[in-house]
Coordinates of C-alpha atoms in Angstrom, one line a residue:
Chain A
X15 CA 1.4 -77.1 128.9
X16 CA -0.2 -74.3 127.1
X17 CA -3.9 -74.5 126.0
X18 CA -4.7 -74.3 122.2
X19 CA -7.0 -75.4 118.9
X20 CA -6.0 -76.7 115.8
X21 CA -7.6 -75.6 112.7
X22 CA -8.7 -78.6 110.6
X23 CA -10.1 -76.0 108.0
X24 CA -10.1 -72.3 107.9
X25 CA -13.9 -72.0 106.5
X26 CA -14.4 -69.1 104.0
X27 CA -13.0 -66.0 105.7
X28 CA -12.2 -66.6 109.3
X29 CA -9.8 -64.4 110.8
X30 CA -8.8 -63.3 114.4
X31 CA -10.5 -60.3 115.5
X32 CA -10.8 -58.0 118.8
X33 CA -12.3 -54.4 119.5
X34 CA -9.8 -53.3 116.8
X35 CA -6.6 -50.8 117.4
X36 CA -7.5 -46.9 117.1
X37 CA -4.9 -44.0 116.0
X38 CA -3.1 -45.1 113.3
X39 CA -5.4 -44.3 110.5
X40 CA -3.7 -41.4 109.6
X41 CA -0.8 -43.9 108.3
X42 CA -3.3 -46.0 106.5
X43 CA -3.8 -48.6 108.9
X44 CA -7.6 -49.2 109.5
X45 CA -9.4 -50.0 112.8
X46 CA -10.2 -53.4 112.0
X47 CA -11.6 -55.6 114.8
X48 CA -15.1 -57.3 114.4
X49 CA -17.6 -56.0 112.2
X50 CA -20.4 -56.7 114.5
X51 CA -19.2 -55.3 117.6
X52 CA -22.3 -56.1 119.7
X53 CA -22.2 -59.8 118.7
X54 CA -18.4 -60.3 119.5
X55 CA -18.5 -58.7 122.8
X56 CA -21.6 -61.2 123.7
X57 CA -19.9 -64.2 122.6
X58 CA -17.1 -63.3 124.9
X59 CA -19.1 -62.6 127.9
X60 CA -20.9 -65.9 127.5
X61 CA -17.8 -67.8 128.2
X62 CA -16.6 -65.5 131.3
X63 CA -14.0 -63.7 129.0
X64 CA -13.5 -60.1 129.0
X65 CA -16.0 -58.5 126.5
X66 CA -12.7 -57.5 124.4
X67 CA -10.9 -60.9 124.5
X68 CA -9.9 -62.0 120.7
X69 CA -12.5 -64.5 119.1
X70 CA -12.9 -66.3 115.6
X71 CA -14.7 -63.9 113.1
X72 CA -16.6 -66.5 110.5
X73 CA -17.9 -65.1 107.4
X74 CA -20.8 -67.2 105.7
X75 CA -19.1 -70.5 106.1
X76 CA -17.5 -71.7 109.3
X77 CA -14.1 -73.6 110.0
X78 CA -13.5 -77.0 111.7
X79 CA -11.7 -77.1 114.7
X80 CA -9.9 -79.7 117.2
X81 CA -9.9 -78.5 120.5
X82 CA -6.6 -79.5 122.2
X83 CA -7.6 -78.5 125.5
X84 CA -10.9 -78.3 127.8
X85 CA -12.4 -75.1 127.1
X86 CA -15.9 -73.3 127.0
X87 CA -17.2 -72.2 123.6
X88 CA -19.9 -70.2 122.4
X89 CA -21.2 -68.6 119.2
X90 CA -23.0 -65.3 118.9
X91 CA -23.9 -63.2 115.9
X92 CA -25.4 -65.0 113.0
X93 CA -27.2 -68.3 113.0
X94 CA -24.6 -71.0 112.4
X95 CA -24.8 -73.8 114.9
X96 CA -22.0 -75.7 116.6
X97 CA -21.4 -79.4 115.8
X98 CA -19.4 -81.2 118.3
X99 CA -18.4 -84.5 117.6
X100 CA -21.4 -84.8 115.4
X101 CA -23.8 -83.3 118.1
X102 CA -25.7 -80.4 117.2
X103 CA -25.7 -77.4 119.9
X104 CA -27.5 -74.3 120.2
X105 CA -26.1 -70.8 119.3
X106 CA -25.8 -67.8 122.0
X107 CA -24.9 -70.5 124.4
X108 CA -22.2 -71.6 126.6
X109 CA -21.0 -75.1 125.6
X110 CA -18.3 -77.1 127.7
X111 CA -15.6 -79.0 124.9
X112 CA -13.7 -81.6 125.9
X113 CA -10.0 -81.9 124.9
X114 CA -10.0 -84.1 121.3
X115 CA -13.3 -82.8 120.5
X116 CA -14.0 -82.0 116.5
X117 CA -15.8 -78.9 116.1
X118 CA -17.7 -78.0 112.8
X119 CA -20.5 -75.8 112.0
X120 CA -23.8 -76.0 110.3
X121 CA -24.8 -73.7 107.0
X122 CA -25.1 -70.0 108.2
X123 CA -28.9 -69.8 107.7
X124 CA -29.3 -66.1 108.8
X125 CA -26.6 -63.1 109.4
X126 CA -23.0 -63.1 107.7
X127 CA -20.7 -62.8 110.6
X128 CA -20.7 -65.6 113.5
X129 CA -18.3 -65.1 116.3
X130 CA -16.7 -68.0 118.1
X131 CA -15.4 -67.4 121.4
X132 CA -13.4 -69.4 123.6
X133 CA -12.7 -69.2 127.2
X134 CA -9.3 -67.8 127.6
X135 CA -9.6 -65.9 124.4
X136 CA -7.3 -66.4 121.4
X137 CA -3.8 -65.0 122.7
X138 CA -1.9 -64.1 119.7
X139 CA 0.5 -61.0 120.6
X140 CA -1.2 -57.8 120.3
X141 CA -0.1 -55.5 117.4
X142 CA -0.6 -51.7 117.9
X143 CA -3.0 -52.5 120.7
X144 CA -5.1 -55.2 119.0
X145 CA -4.9 -58.9 118.1
X146 CA -7.5 -58.0 114.9
X147 CA -6.0 -59.5 111.7
X148 CA -5.6 -56.7 109.2
X149 CA -5.1 -58.3 105.8
X150 CA -3.7 -55.6 103.6
X151 CA -1.0 -54.9 105.9
X152 CA -0.6 -58.1 107.0
X153 CA -0.6 -57.5 110.7
X154 CA -2.3 -58.8 113.6
X155 CA -4.0 -62.3 114.0
X156 CA -1.5 -65.3 113.7
X157 CA 1.8 -63.8 112.6
X158 CA 0.2 -61.6 110.2
X159 CA -1.3 -64.0 108.0
X160 CA -4.5 -65.6 106.7
X161 CA -5.7 -68.6 108.6
X162 CA -5.0 -72.2 106.9
X163 CA -5.2 -76.0 107.7
X164 CA -3.0 -77.1 110.5
X165 CA -2.7 -73.5 112.2
X166 CA -2.5 -74.0 116.4
X167 CA -4.1 -71.0 117.9
X168 CA -2.9 -70.2 121.4
X169 CA -5.2 -69.8 124.1
X170 CA -5.1 -67.9 127.0
X171 CA -6.0 -68.5 130.8
X172 CA -9.7 -68.7 131.3
X173 CA -10.9 -66.2 134.2
X174 CA -12.5 -69.3 136.1
X175 CA -15.5 -67.0 136.2
X176 CA -18.2 -68.7 134.1
X177 CA -21.6 -67.5 134.1
X178 CA -24.7 -69.5 135.4
X179 CA -26.2 -67.5 132.7
X180 CA -25.1 -69.9 130.0
X181 CA -27.6 -68.9 127.5
X182 CA -28.2 -65.3 125.8
X183 CA -31.9 -64.4 125.9
X184 CA -33.5 -63.4 122.5
X185 CA -33.8 -59.7 123.4
X186 CA -30.2 -59.9 124.1
X187 CA -29.3 -60.9 120.7
X188 CA -28.3 -58.9 117.5
X189 CA -31.4 -58.7 115.4
X190 CA -30.9 -60.4 112.2
X191 CA -33.1 -59.9 109.0
X192 CA -32.7 -60.4 105.3
X193 CA -33.8 -56.4 104.8
X194 CA -32.6 -53.8 106.8
X195 CA -32.6 -50.0 107.3
X196 CA -29.4 -48.5 107.2
X197 CA -29.3 -44.9 108.8
X198 CA -26.9 -42.4 107.1
X199 CA -25.6 -38.8 107.8
X200 CA -25.6 -37.2 104.4
X201 CA -22.7 -35.1 103.8
X202 CA -19.1 -35.1 102.6
X203 CA -19.5 -34.6 99.0
X204 CA -23.2 -35.0 98.6
X205 CA -23.6 -31.6 97.0
X206 CA -21.9 -33.2 93.9
X207 CA -24.8 -35.4 93.1
X208 CA -27.6 -33.9 90.9
X209 CA -30.7 -33.6 92.9
X210 CA -32.2 -36.4 91.3
X211 CA -29.2 -38.6 92.1
X212 CA -29.6 -37.9 95.6
X213 CA -33.4 -38.7 95.8
X214 CA -32.6 -41.9 93.9
X215 CA -30.0 -43.1 96.3
X216 CA -32.7 -42.8 99.3
X217 CA -35.6 -43.9 97.2
X218 CA -34.2 -47.2 95.5
X219 CA -33.5 -50.6 97.3
X220 CA -30.1 -51.8 97.4
X221 CA -29.1 -55.1 97.3
X222 CA -25.8 -56.5 98.9
X223 CA -23.4 -57.4 96.0
X224 CA -21.3 -60.5 96.1
X225 CA -18.3 -57.9 96.4
X226 CA -18.9 -57.7 99.9
X227 CA -16.2 -58.0 102.7
X228 CA -14.3 -56.3 105.4
X229 CA -12.9 -53.6 103.2
X230 CA -16.5 -52.8 101.8
X231 CA -19.8 -53.4 101.3
X232 CA -20.7 -53.0 97.6
X233 CA -24.6 -52.4 96.4
X234 CA -26.4 -52.8 93.4
X235 CA -29.8 -53.0 91.9
X236 CA -30.8 -49.2 92.3
X237 CA -30.6 -47.0 89.5
X238 CA -27.4 -45.1 88.5
X239 CA -26.8 -41.7 90.6
X240 CA -26.0 -38.9 88.3
X241 CA -23.1 -36.3 89.5
X242 CA -23.4 -32.6 88.4
X243 CA -21.4 -32.0 85.6
X244 CA -18.2 -29.9 86.0
X245 CA -14.7 -28.8 85.1
X246 CA -12.2 -31.1 86.8
X247 CA -10.7 -29.1 89.5
X248 CA -6.7 -29.4 89.3
X249 CA -5.6 -33.2 90.6
X250 CA -8.9 -34.5 91.1
X251 CA -9.6 -36.8 87.9
X252 CA -12.1 -36.4 85.0
X253 CA -14.9 -38.3 86.2
X254 CA -17.8 -36.3 87.7
X255 CA -17.4 -38.7 90.8
X256 CA -13.4 -38.0 91.6
X257 CA -12.5 -35.8 93.9
X258 CA -8.7 -35.1 94.8
X259 CA -7.7 -38.0 96.8
X260 CA -8.9 -37.4 100.4
X261 CA -9.3 -39.4 103.8
X262 CA -12.2 -41.6 103.8
X263 CA -14.6 -41.9 107.1
X264 CA -15.0 -45.7 108.4
X265 CA -18.7 -46.1 107.1
X266 CA -18.5 -43.7 104.4
X267 CA -20.5 -44.2 101.2
X268 CA -19.0 -43.7 97.7
X269 CA -20.4 -44.0 94.4
X270 CA -17.5 -44.5 91.6
X271 CA -19.0 -43.4 88.3
X272 CA -22.3 -43.3 90.0
X273 CA -22.9 -47.0 89.4
X274 CA -22.5 -49.0 92.3
X275 CA -22.4 -47.5 96.2
X276 CA -19.5 -48.8 98.3
X277 CA -19.8 -48.6 102.3
X278 CA -16.2 -48.8 104.0
X279 CA -16.0 -50.9 107.0
X280 CA -13.5 -51.6 109.5
X281 CA -10.7 -52.7 107.2
X282 CA -11.4 -49.7 104.8
X283 CA -8.7 -48.3 102.6
X284 CA -8.2 -45.1 104.3
X285 CA -8.5 -42.6 101.5
X286 CA -8.7 -42.1 97.7
X287 CA -10.2 -40.3 95.0
X288 CA -14.0 -41.1 94.9
X289 CA -16.5 -38.4 96.2
X290 CA -18.4 -39.6 99.4
X291 CA -22.1 -38.7 99.7
X292 CA -23.0 -40.0 103.2
X293 CA -22.0 -42.1 106.3
X294 CA -23.5 -44.6 107.7
X295 CA -24.2 -43.5 111.8
X296 CA -21.7 -45.8 114.1
X297 CA -25.1 -47.6 115.7
X298 CA -25.5 -49.1 112.6
X299 CA -22.3 -50.2 111.4
X300 CA -22.8 -53.7 112.9
X301 CA -25.9 -54.4 110.8
X302 CA -24.0 -54.0 107.6
X303 CA -21.6 -56.6 109.1
X304 CA -24.8 -59.3 109.5
X305 CA -25.8 -58.9 105.8
X306 CA -25.3 -61.5 103.2
X307 CA -25.1 -61.0 99.4
X308 CA -28.3 -60.5 98.2
X309 CA -29.8 -59.2 101.3
X310 CA -31.3 -55.9 100.5
X311 CA -31.1 -52.3 102.1
X312 CA -32.6 -48.8 102.2
X313 CA -30.6 -46.1 103.2
X314 CA -32.5 -43.8 105.4
X315 CA -31.2 -39.9 105.9
X316 CA -30.9 -39.0 109.8
X317 CA -29.8 -35.7 111.3
X318 CA -26.7 -35.3 114.1
X319 CA -29.4 -35.6 116.7
X320 CA -30.8 -38.5 115.5
X321 CA -27.3 -40.0 114.8
X322 CA -26.2 -39.5 118.3
X323 CA -29.7 -40.9 119.9
X324 CA -29.2 -43.8 117.9
X325 CA -25.6 -44.2 119.7
X326 CA -27.0 -43.6 123.0
X327 CA -29.5 -46.6 122.4
X328 CA -26.7 -48.5 121.0
X329 CA -24.7 -48.0 124.2
X330 CA -27.7 -48.8 126.4
X331 CA -28.0 -52.4 124.9
X332 CA -24.2 -52.9 125.5
X333 CA -25.2 -51.8 129.0
X334 CA -27.8 -54.0 129.5
X335 CA -25.9 -56.7 127.8
X336 CA -23.3 -56.3 130.3
X337 CA -25.9 -56.0 133.4
X338 CA -27.2 -59.4 132.1
X339 CA -23.9 -61.2 132.9
X340 CA -23.1 -59.1 136.0
X341 CA -26.3 -60.1 137.7
Chain B
X30 CA -10.4 -19.1 100.9
X31 CA -13.0 -20.3 103.5
X32 CA -12.8 -24.0 104.2
X33 CA -15.7 -26.5 104.1
X34 CA -16.6 -28.4 107.0
X35 CA -18.9 -31.4 106.9
X36 CA -19.7 -34.6 109.3
X37 CA -19.3 -38.0 108.5
X38 CA -21.6 -39.8 110.7
X39 CA -21.2 -39.2 114.6
X40 CA -17.6 -39.8 114.5
X41 CA -15.7 -37.7 111.8
X42 CA -15.6 -34.3 110.8
X43 CA -14.2 -34.1 107.3
X44 CA -12.5 -30.5 106.1
X45 CA -12.0 -29.8 102.5
X46 CA -9.7 -26.9 102.0
X47 CA -10.1 -26.3 98.3
X48 CA -11.4 -28.4 95.6
X49 CA -8.2 -28.6 93.5
X50 CA -4.9 -29.5 94.7
X51 CA -2.4 -27.1 95.4
X52 CA 0.9 -26.9 98.1
X53 CA -1.0 -24.0 99.7
X54 CA -4.1 -26.1 100.5
X55 CA -2.0 -28.7 101.7
X56 CA -0.1 -26.5 104.1
X57 CA -3.1 -24.9 105.6
X58 CA -4.4 -28.6 106.4
X59 CA -0.7 -29.2 108.1
X60 CA -0.5 -26.1 110.1
X61 CA -4.4 -26.5 111.3
X62 CA -3.9 -30.3 112.3
X63 CA -0.6 -29.8 113.7
X64 CA -2.4 -27.0 115.9
X65 CA -4.7 -29.4 117.0
X66 CA -2.3 -32.3 117.7
X67 CA -0.7 -29.7 119.9
X68 CA -4.0 -28.6 122.1
X69 CA -4.0 -32.4 123.2
X70 CA -7.7 -32.2 123.3
X71 CA -9.7 -35.1 124.9
X72 CA -11.9 -37.2 122.7
X73 CA -9.8 -36.4 119.4
X74 CA -8.8 -40.3 118.2
X75 CA -7.1 -39.8 114.8
X76 CA -6.0 -36.6 112.9
X77 CA -5.5 -37.2 109.1
X78 CA -3.9 -34.3 107.2
X79 CA -4.3 -35.2 103.3
X80 CA -3.8 -33.5 100.0
X81 CA -6.3 -30.8 100.0
X82 CA -8.6 -32.0 103.0
X83 CA -8.0 -33.2 106.5
X84 CA -10.3 -35.4 109.0
X85 CA -10.6 -35.8 112.4
X86 CA -12.1 -39.1 114.0
X87 CA -13.3 -38.2 117.4
X88 CA -15.4 -39.7 120.3
X89 CA -18.6 -37.7 120.6
X90 CA -19.4 -38.9 123.8
X91 CA -15.9 -37.0 125.2
X92 CA -15.8 -33.9 122.7
X93 CA -19.1 -32.6 121.2
X94 CA -19.2 -32.7 117.5
X95 CA -20.3 -28.5 118.1
X96 CA -17.1 -27.9 120.2
X97 CA -14.9 -29.5 117.6
X98 CA -16.1 -27.5 115.1
X99 CA -15.9 -24.5 116.9
X100 CA -12.3 -25.3 117.7
X101 CA -11.2 -25.9 114.1
X102 CA -13.1 -22.9 112.9
X103 CA -11.1 -21.0 115.7
X104 CA -7.7 -22.5 114.6
X105 CA -8.9 -21.8 110.9
X106 CA -8.9 -18.0 111.7
X107 CA -6.1 -17.8 114.1
X108 CA -3.5 -19.4 111.6
X109 CA -5.3 -17.5 108.3
X110 CA -2.3 -15.3 108.3
X111 CA 0.2 -17.3 109.8
X112 CA 3.6 -17.7 108.0
X113 CA 3.8 -21.1 106.5
X114 CA 6.8 -22.8 107.7
X115 CA 7.3 -26.0 108.6
X116 CA 10.2 -28.1 110.5
X117 CA 10.3 -31.5 108.6
X118 CA 12.5 -34.4 107.2
X119 CA 14.1 -34.9 103.9
X120 CA 14.3 -38.6 102.8
X121 CA 16.2 -39.8 99.8
X122 CA 14.6 -42.9 98.3
X123 CA 16.8 -44.7 96.1
X124 CA 14.8 -46.0 93.1
X125 CA 15.6 -48.5 90.1
X126 CA 13.8 -46.6 87.3
X127 CA 12.7 -48.9 84.3
X128 CA 13.0 -52.1 86.2
X129 CA 12.1 -55.4 84.9
X130 CA 9.7 -56.2 87.4
X131 CA 7.1 -53.2 87.1
X132 CA 7.8 -53.7 83.0
X133 CA 7.0 -57.1 83.1
X134 CA 3.4 -56.2 85.5
X135 CA 2.7 -53.4 82.7
X136 CA 3.1 -56.2 80.0
X137 CA 0.7 -58.3 81.8
X138 CA -1.7 -55.8 82.1
X139 CA -1.8 -54.1 78.7
X140 CA -5.2 -54.1 77.8
X141 CA -6.1 -52.0 80.5
X142 CA -3.9 -49.0 79.3
X143 CA -4.3 -46.1 77.3
X144 CA -1.5 -47.1 75.4
X145 CA -1.6 -51.1 74.8
X146 CA 1.6 -50.4 72.6
X147 CA 4.2 -48.4 74.9
X148 CA 5.3 -48.8 78.2
X149 CA 3.9 -46.6 81.5
X150 CA 7.2 -44.6 81.1
X151 CA 7.6 -44.3 77.7
X152 CA 3.9 -43.1 77.6
X153 CA 4.3 -40.8 80.3
X154 CA 7.2 -39.4 78.7
X155 CA 5.2 -38.5 75.7
X156 CA 2.3 -37.0 77.3
X157 CA 4.4 -34.7 79.6
X158 CA 6.4 -33.5 76.4
X159 CA 9.7 -35.1 77.0
X160 CA 12.0 -36.5 74.4
X161 CA 12.5 -39.9 75.9
X162 CA 12.3 -41.9 79.3
X163 CA 15.9 -40.4 80.2
X164 CA 14.9 -37.0 80.2
X165 CA 11.4 -38.1 82.2
X166 CA 13.4 -39.8 84.9
X167 CA 15.7 -36.8 85.2
X168 CA 12.7 -34.5 85.9
X169 CA 11.0 -36.9 88.0
X170 CA 14.0 -37.3 90.2
X171 CA 15.4 -33.7 89.6
X172 CA 12.7 -32.0 91.9
X173 CA 11.7 -32.8 95.7
X174 CA 8.0 -34.3 96.4
X175 CA 6.0 -33.1 99.4
X176 CA 4.2 -36.3 101.1
X177 CA 0.8 -34.8 100.9
X178 CA -1.1 -38.0 102.4
X179 CA -0.5 -41.3 103.8
X180 CA -3.2 -44.0 103.4
X181 CA -5.2 -45.8 101.0
X182 CA -3.6 -48.8 102.4
X183 CA -1.0 -49.3 105.3
X184 CA 2.0 -47.0 104.9
X185 CA 1.4 -45.7 101.3
X186 CA 2.3 -42.2 100.7
X187 CA 1.1 -39.6 98.3
X188 CA 3.6 -37.2 97.0
X189 CA 2.9 -34.1 95.2
X190 CA 6.0 -32.7 93.1
X191 CA 7.3 -29.4 94.4
X192 CA 7.4 -27.3 91.1
X193 CA 5.6 -25.0 89.2
X194 CA 1.9 -26.0 88.5
X195 CA 2.6 -26.1 84.7
X196 CA 5.8 -28.4 85.0
X197 CA 4.2 -30.9 87.3
X198 CA 4.1 -34.4 86.0
X199 CA 0.3 -35.7 85.5
X200 CA -0.8 -38.6 84.2
X201 CA -4.2 -40.6 83.9
X202 CA -4.7 -43.8 86.0
X203 CA -4.9 -46.9 84.3
X204 CA -8.4 -47.3 82.3
X205 CA -9.1 -50.1 84.6
X206 CA -7.1 -51.1 87.8
X207 CA -4.6 -53.8 87.6
X208 CA -5.2 -56.8 90.2
X209 CA -1.3 -56.6 91.1
X210 CA 1.2 -54.4 91.4
X211 CA 5.1 -55.3 92.8
X212 CA 5.7 -54.1 96.1
X213 CA 7.7 -50.9 96.7
X214 CA 6.6 -49.8 92.8
X215 CA 7.2 -46.2 92.5
X216 CA 3.7 -45.0 90.8
X217 CA 1.9 -42.2 89.5
X218 CA -1.6 -41.2 89.1
X219 CA -3.3 -37.5 88.2
X220 CA -0.5 -35.3 89.9
X221 CA 0.3 -37.4 92.4
X222 CA 3.3 -39.9 93.4
X223 CA 3.2 -43.0 95.5
X224 CA 5.1 -45.9 96.7
X225 CA 3.1 -49.1 97.0
X226 CA 3.5 -50.2 100.3
X227 CA 2.6 -53.8 99.7
X228 CA 2.2 -55.8 96.8
X229 CA -1.6 -55.7 95.3
X230 CA -4.3 -54.0 93.2
X231 CA -3.3 -50.4 91.9
X232 CA -4.2 -48.2 89.0
X233 CA -1.1 -45.7 88.8
X234 CA 1.0 -46.0 86.3
X235 CA 4.5 -47.9 87.4
X236 CA 8.0 -46.1 86.7
X237 CA 10.3 -48.2 89.1
X238 CA 11.0 -49.9 92.0
X239 CA 12.8 -48.7 95.5
X240 CA 14.6 -51.4 97.5
X241 CA 13.8 -49.5 100.7
X242 CA 11.0 -50.7 102.9
X243 CA 8.7 -48.3 103.7
X244 CA 6.2 -50.5 105.8
X245 CA 7.6 -53.1 108.0
X246 CA 5.3 -54.3 111.0
X247 CA 8.5 -56.6 112.2
X248 CA 10.5 -53.1 112.3
X249 CA 13.8 -54.4 111.1
X250 CA 15.2 -51.1 109.7
X251 CA 16.7 -48.7 112.2
X252 CA 14.6 -45.9 110.6
X253 CA 11.3 -48.0 111.5
X254 CA 12.1 -48.7 114.8
X255 CA 9.5 -45.7 116.2
X256 CA 7.1 -46.4 113.8
X257 CA 6.5 -49.4 111.3
X258 CA 5.4 -46.7 108.9
X259 CA 8.1 -44.5 107.1
X260 CA 6.4 -41.7 106.1
X261 CA 4.6 -39.0 107.5
X262 CA 2.6 -36.4 106.0
X263 CA 4.7 -33.0 105.5
X264 CA 7.9 -35.2 104.6
X265 CA 9.8 -33.8 101.7
X266 CA 11.1 -36.9 99.3
X267 CA 13.9 -36.9 96.9
X268 CA 14.1 -40.1 94.5
X269 CA 17.9 -40.7 93.7
X270 CA 18.2 -42.8 90.3
X271 CA 20.0 -46.2 91.0
X272 CA 21.3 -49.0 88.9
X273 CA 20.3 -52.7 89.0
X274 CA 24.0 -53.4 90.6
X275 CA 23.0 -50.9 93.2
X276 CA 19.7 -52.1 93.9
X277 CA 20.8 -55.7 94.4
X278 CA 23.5 -54.3 96.8
X279 CA 20.7 -52.8 98.7
X280 CA 18.4 -55.5 98.6
X281 CA 21.3 -57.3 100.4
X282 CA 21.7 -54.9 103.0
X283 CA 18.0 -55.1 103.3
X284 CA 18.3 -58.8 104.2
X285 CA 21.4 -58.5 106.3
X286 CA 19.7 -56.0 108.4
X287 CA 22.4 -53.0 107.5
X288 CA 20.0 -51.0 105.2
X289 CA 19.6 -47.5 106.0
X290 CA 18.2 -44.4 104.3
X291 CA 19.5 -40.8 104.3
X292 CA 17.2 -38.6 106.3
X293 CA 17.9 -35.3 107.5
X294 CA 15.8 -32.4 109.3
X295 CA 15.2 -29.6 107.3
X296 CA 12.9 -26.4 107.5
X297 CA 10.5 -25.3 104.7
X298 CA 9.1 -22.1 103.9
X299 CA 6.2 -21.7 101.6
X300 CA 6.5 -18.2 100.5
X301 CA 10.1 -18.6 99.9
X302 CA 9.6 -21.8 97.6
X303 CA 6.7 -19.8 95.8
X304 CA 9.0 -17.0 95.1
X305 CA 11.5 -18.9 93.2
X306 CA 10.8 -22.8 93.4
X307 CA 13.9 -23.9 91.3
X308 CA 16.5 -21.9 93.4
X309 CA 14.5 -22.7 96.8
X310 CA 14.8 -26.4 95.6
X311 CA 18.7 -26.2 95.1
X312 CA 19.1 -24.8 98.2
X313 CA 16.9 -27.3 100.6
X314 CA 18.4 -30.2 98.5
X315 CA 22.1 -28.9 99.4
X316 CA 22.8 -29.2 95.2
X317 CA 24.9 -25.9 95.3
X318 CA 27.0 -27.5 98.1

């Protein structure tokens, strides 16, 4: 009989995610995939999965599950303790779960996204090379739908190579904090801002607003950013923050009407008519996914050399993670 | 015209061809991005041509930012005086204009509209100088449109009307976006037409609905066998007005799996088009025949 788990309660915004899909952005299909790629990979490695097996990404509030098969489970990323048949277990640790067990999760005390990896991975079919759920396009995940009570999630065959390193040491976990500096490369349409608007963006402290999801993160609390006045170019729209609709880089920051910055994340709308003023560097995208509403951010401008150095450091962290499990 | 190159983080190169929309800008972007695709370079992840800009996602571990930039600037120079011709597809999209569903949705969100006492179609007809809805629909369906960008959400085409700029239909977006738009609504915002590929939020004025699936992950239509998304930048679209009865028949065909679209290959030449758009369009659409 095939292995599976049953969803007793879906939680707040639980979805099936993996490394995401590439090569379809020109058709409006964004990469999707785990918002915190590092933690998703750590969770998989803890249970002996290939690091890109599909997992459950939990946002702010976890699901309730019934294990219909014996399996090994680990939670990585945000601090959200598993409670198995009433007993609390640590995060970032591989736990053997017996068939018939009832698994729920504690309140997410730090971070915004926890990854539940289960041995064998969640074995829904791949769509365009990924099992990741993309809500707006209704593809991936379980039949392209939001997870709901009673859903049965198929599990793949476990590799059988469970590691002796059952616990992830502190230095190999994603650092979590209620305040984070997010490094960005200025550019795109930042010349449309006034000098004062540009200074304000980097000087002010911004809080994550309640509208923060896989599509984009909205920030508030900073002063409004002034754009330079201009004659609207044909097709652009009348607001000074409007442009002729253009592609949006993943991680790009737009400020509609100069009021609230929005960072596009992995389920981004692929284009639109608002001027983008900077782009989060690839190494810091995971940090955004771990920010709850009301966490605060400062945007730090870096140049391309610094962005590439940070990218190399991120890859070194991943290499260290893999080396730990290969040892 | 010199292009503006700017990086979006360490993985995206964004190129603005011009601040204003024009067919010439769109064509330049298509020419350069097609040239890049043909070069088949390692490390290029996605090539996104758009209205008056284009964007490349690249892997800087495989192709450096400087190499990519130099390559694209090289193509810009190489193609500066190239004839703007393109082999593409002409796709006929049936549209049930002035349908009950977009009218109902428009009525539901009327307080977010510039003209709360009107409908989207009547408003668009009036501000574009047409005597009424019928004349407006005749203009909307009378000229071809270029798919100048695909995106926002999966499979949504932005389309640019192939007429002289002074004849182009222009309407503002809703004052505040709606939270609902029927699936397959034919909309318009600024100078762009669109077809909503999925139900959801939207700010464009709503003129009608098409029965044709344009994004279907199950790929049940013959024309979606190769890709779950119908439209590609560079496609030429013609809207064909249909009646309620024709719309219902088409929906039955969609359900039965027998629905098809009229799609044929065409060549487009920008210089010839600009010389006499009306005559060129008649020939392109085969209306003279």
